[in-house]
PDB file of C-alpha atoms in Angstrom:
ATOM      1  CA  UNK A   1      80.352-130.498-154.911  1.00 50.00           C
ATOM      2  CA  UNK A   2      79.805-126.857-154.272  1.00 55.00           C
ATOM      3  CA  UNK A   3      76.849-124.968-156.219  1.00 58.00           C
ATOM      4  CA  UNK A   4      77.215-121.737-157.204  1.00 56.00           C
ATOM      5  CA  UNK A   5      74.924-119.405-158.088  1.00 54.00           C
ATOM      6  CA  UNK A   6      75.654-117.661-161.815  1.00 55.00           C
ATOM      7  CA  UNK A   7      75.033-114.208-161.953  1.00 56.00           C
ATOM      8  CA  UNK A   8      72.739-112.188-163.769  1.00 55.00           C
ATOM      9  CA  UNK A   9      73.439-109.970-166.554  1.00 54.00           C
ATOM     10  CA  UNK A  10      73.294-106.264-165.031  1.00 51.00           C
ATOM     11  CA  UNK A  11      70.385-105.513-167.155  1.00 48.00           C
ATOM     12  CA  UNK A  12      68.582-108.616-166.022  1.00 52.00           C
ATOM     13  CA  UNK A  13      69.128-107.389-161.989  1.00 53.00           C
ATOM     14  CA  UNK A  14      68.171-104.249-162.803  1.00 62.00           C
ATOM     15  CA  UNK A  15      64.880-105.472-164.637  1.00 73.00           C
ATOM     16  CA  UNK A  16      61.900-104.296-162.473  1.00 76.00           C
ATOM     17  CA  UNK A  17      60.069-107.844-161.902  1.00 82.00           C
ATOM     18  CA  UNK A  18      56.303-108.004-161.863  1.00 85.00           C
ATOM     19  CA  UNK A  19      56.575-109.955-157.981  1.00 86.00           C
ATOM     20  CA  UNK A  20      58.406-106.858-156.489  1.00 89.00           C
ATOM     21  CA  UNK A  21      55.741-104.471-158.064  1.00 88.00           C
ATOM     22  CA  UNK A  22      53.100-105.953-156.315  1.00 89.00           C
ATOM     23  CA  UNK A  23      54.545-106.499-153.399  1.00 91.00           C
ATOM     24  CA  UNK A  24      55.773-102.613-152.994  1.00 92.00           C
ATOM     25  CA  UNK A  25      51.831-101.917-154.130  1.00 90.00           C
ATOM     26  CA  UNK A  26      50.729-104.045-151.323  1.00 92.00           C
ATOM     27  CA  UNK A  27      52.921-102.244-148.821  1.00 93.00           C
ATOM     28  CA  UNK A  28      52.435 -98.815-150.202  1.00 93.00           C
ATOM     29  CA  UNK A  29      48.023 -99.669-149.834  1.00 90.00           C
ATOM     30  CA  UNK A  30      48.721-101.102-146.189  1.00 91.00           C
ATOM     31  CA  UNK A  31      50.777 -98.047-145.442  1.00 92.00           C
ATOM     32  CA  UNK A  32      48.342 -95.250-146.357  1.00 90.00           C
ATOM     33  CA  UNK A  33      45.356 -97.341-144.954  1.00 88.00           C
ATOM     34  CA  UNK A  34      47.048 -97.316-141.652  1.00 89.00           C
ATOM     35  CA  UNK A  35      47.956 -93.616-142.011  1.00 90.00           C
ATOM     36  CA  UNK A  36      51.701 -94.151-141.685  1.00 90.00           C
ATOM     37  CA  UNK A  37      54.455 -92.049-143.776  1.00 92.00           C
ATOM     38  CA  UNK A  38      57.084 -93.669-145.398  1.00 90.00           C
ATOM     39  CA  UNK A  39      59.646 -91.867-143.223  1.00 93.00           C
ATOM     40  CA  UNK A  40      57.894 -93.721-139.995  1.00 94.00           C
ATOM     41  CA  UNK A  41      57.595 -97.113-141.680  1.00 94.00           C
ATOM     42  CA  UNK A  42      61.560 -96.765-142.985  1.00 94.00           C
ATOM     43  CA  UNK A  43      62.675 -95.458-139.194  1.00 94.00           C
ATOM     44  CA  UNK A  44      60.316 -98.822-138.008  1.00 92.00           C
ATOM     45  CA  UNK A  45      62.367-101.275-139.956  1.00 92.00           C
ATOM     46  CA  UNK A  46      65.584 -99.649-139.882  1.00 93.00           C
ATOM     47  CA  UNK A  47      66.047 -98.435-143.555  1.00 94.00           C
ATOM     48  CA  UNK A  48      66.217 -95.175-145.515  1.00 94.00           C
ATOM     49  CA  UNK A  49      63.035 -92.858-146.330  1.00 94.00           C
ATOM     50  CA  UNK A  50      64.801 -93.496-150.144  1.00 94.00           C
ATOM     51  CA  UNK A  51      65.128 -97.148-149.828  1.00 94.00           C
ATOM     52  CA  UNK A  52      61.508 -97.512-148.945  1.00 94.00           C
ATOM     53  CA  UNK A  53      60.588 -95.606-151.416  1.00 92.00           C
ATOM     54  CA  UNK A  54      62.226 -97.672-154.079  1.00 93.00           C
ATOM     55  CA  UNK A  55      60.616-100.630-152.266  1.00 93.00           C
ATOM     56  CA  UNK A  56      57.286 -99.428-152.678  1.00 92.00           C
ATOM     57  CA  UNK A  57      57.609 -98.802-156.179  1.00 89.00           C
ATOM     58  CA  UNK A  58      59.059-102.423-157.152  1.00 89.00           C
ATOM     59  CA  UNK A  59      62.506-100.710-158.176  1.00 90.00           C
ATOM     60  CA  UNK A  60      64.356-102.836-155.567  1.00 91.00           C
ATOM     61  CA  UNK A  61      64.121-106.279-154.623  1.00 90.00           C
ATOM     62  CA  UNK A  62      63.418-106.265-150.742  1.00 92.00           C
ATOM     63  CA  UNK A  63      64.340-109.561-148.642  1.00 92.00           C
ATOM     64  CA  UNK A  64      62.658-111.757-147.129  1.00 91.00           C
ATOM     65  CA  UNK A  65      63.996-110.283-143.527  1.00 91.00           C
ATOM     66  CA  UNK A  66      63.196-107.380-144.317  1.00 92.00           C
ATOM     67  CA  UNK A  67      59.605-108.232-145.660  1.00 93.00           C
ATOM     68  CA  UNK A  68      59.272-109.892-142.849  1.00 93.00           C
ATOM     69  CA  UNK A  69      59.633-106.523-140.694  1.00 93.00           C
ATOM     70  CA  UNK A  70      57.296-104.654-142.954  1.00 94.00           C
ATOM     71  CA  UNK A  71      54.539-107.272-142.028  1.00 93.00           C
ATOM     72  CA  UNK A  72      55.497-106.416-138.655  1.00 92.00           C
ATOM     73  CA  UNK A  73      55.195-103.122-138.512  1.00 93.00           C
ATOM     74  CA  UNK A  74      51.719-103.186-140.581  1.00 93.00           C
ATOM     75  CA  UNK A  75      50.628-105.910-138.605  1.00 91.00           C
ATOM     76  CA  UNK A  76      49.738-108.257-141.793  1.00 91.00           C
ATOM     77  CA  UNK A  77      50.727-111.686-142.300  1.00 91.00           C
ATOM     78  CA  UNK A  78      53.445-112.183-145.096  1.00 89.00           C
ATOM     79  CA  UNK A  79      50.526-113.874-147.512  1.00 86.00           C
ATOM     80  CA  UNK A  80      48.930-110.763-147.364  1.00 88.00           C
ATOM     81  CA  UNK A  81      51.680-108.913-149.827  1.00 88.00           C
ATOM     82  CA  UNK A  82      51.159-111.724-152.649  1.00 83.00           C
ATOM     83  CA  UNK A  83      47.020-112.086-152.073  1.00 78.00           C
ATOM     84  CA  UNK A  84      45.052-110.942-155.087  1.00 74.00           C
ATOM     85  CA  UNK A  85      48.902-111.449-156.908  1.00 73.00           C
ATOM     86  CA  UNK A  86      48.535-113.353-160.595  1.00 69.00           C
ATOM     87  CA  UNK A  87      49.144-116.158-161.182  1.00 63.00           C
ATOM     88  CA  UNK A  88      52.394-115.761-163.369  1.00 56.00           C
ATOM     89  CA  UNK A  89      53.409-113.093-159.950  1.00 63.00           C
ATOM     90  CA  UNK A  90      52.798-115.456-156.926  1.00 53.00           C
ATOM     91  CA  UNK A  91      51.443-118.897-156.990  1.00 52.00           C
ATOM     92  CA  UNK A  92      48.529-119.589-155.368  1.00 50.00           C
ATOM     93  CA  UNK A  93      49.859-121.056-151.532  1.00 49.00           C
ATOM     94  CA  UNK A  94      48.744-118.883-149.120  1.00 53.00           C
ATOM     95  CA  UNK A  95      46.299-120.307-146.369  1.00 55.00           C
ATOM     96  CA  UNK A  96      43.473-119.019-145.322  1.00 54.00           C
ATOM     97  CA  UNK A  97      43.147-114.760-144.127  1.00 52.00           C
ATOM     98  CA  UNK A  98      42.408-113.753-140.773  1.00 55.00           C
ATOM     99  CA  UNK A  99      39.596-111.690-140.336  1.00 53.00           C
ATOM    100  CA  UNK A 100      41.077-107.822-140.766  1.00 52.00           C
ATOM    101  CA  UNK A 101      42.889-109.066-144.326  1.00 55.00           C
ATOM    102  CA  UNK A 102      39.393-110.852-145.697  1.00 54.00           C
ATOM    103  CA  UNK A 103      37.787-107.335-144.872  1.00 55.00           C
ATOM    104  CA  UNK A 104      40.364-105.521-146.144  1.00 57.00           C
ATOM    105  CA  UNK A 105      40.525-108.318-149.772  1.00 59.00           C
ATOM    106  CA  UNK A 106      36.527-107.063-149.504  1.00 58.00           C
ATOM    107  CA  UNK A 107      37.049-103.565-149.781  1.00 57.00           C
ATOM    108  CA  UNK A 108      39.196-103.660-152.801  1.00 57.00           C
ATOM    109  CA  UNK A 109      37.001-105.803-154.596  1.00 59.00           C
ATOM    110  CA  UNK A 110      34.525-103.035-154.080  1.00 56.00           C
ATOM    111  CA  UNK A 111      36.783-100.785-155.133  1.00 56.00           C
ATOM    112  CA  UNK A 112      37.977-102.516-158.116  1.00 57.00           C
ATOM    113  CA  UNK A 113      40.905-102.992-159.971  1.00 54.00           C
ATOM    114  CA  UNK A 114      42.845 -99.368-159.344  1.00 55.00           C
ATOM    115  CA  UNK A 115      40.334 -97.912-156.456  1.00 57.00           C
ATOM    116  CA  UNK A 116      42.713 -99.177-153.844  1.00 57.00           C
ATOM    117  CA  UNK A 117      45.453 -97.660-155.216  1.00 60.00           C
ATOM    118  CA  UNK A 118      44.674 -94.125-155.015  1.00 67.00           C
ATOM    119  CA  UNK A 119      45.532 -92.124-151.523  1.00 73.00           C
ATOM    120  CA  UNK A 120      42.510 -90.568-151.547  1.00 76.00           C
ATOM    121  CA  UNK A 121      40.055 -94.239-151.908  1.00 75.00           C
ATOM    122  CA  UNK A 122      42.863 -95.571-148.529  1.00 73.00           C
ATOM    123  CA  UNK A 123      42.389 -92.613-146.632  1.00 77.00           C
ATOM    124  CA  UNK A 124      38.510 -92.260-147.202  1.00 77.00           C
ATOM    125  CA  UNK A 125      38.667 -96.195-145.703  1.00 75.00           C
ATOM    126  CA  UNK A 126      40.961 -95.381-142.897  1.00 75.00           C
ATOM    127  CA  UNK A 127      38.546 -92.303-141.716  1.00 79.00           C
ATOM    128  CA  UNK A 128      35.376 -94.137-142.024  1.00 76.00           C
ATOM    129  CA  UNK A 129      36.467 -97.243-139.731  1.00 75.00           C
ATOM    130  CA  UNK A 130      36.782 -94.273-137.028  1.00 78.00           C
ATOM    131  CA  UNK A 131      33.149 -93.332-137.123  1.00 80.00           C
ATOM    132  CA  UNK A 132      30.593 -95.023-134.818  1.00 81.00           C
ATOM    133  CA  UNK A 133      28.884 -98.280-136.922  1.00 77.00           C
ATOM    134  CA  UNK A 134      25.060 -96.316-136.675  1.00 80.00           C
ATOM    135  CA  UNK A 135      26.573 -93.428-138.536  1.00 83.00           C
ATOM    136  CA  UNK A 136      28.764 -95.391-140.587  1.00 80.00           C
ATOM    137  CA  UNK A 137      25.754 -96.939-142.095  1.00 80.00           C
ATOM    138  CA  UNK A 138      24.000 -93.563-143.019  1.00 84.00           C
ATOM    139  CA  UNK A 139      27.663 -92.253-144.655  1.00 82.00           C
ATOM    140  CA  UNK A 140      27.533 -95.438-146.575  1.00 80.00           C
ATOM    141  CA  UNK A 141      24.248 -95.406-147.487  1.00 82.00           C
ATOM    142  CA  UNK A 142      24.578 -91.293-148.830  1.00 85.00           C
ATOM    143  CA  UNK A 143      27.853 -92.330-150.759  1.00 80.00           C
ATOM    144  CA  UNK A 144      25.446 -95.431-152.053  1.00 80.00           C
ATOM    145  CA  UNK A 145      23.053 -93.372-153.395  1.00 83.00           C
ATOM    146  CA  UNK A 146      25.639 -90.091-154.496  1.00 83.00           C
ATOM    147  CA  UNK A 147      27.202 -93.078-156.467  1.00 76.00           C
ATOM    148  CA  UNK A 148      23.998 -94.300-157.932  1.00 76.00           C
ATOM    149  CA  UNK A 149      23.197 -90.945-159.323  1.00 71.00           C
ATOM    150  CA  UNK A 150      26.467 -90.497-161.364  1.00 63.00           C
TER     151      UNK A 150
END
């Protein structure tokens, strides 16, 4: 007996799912925190700039091969685009995160919910794990205490 798989209604396909939202947020945050354009990440795993795009936006589903070349070229662990996922996204089945993703989980718990998100918060990240740990600690601590005056 052969089993075949019944299509979906168009609208259904077409239906942006929660899953591929999160996962395209995941890649998008990984991509600016690394300081890599969506034209070099596409060229990387051999799609179009569009198709990435799309991707990063949860407007297409993208495959497991082809997830599999994005945590590749961001050097991340597959887990790592369904961590901090809900529940009703991605059950909980990942094992445990090597060091760079549990500092990385850290930082956008500081952040909060949308601080991640933005550009600007990734890039600020990116540039401040460039500067020397003494004077990393007296940026932080200026930002600390800008922060605690607003």
């Amino acid at each position: 007996m052969r089993l075949v798989a019944k299509p979906k209604p168009k609208s259904e396909s077409r239906k942006l799912q929660p899953v591929d939202i999160h996962i395209g947020m995941r890649i998008h945050q990984r991509r600016i925190a690394l300081g890599i354009s969506d034209e070099q990440l596409s060229e990387t795993i051999g799609v179009a700039r569009e198709q990435m795009q799309r991707y990063e936006c949860g407007a297409d589903h993208i495959s497991a091969l082809c997830l599999f070349d994005v945590a590749v070229a961001l050097n991340v662990p597959i887990h790592f685009f369904f961590d901090d996922a809900d529940k009703s996204v991605a059950p909980d089945v990942s094992p445990p995160l090597p060091r760079q993703a549990v500092e990385f989980a850290a930082i956008e718990e500081w952040f909060g919910d949308q601080g991640m998100s933005r550009k600007e918060t990734l890039e600020l990240v990116r540039t401040c794990c460039h500067i020397k740990p003494p004077v990393r600690v007296s940026v932080f601590k200026l930002l600390s205490s800008l922060a605690a005056d607003i």
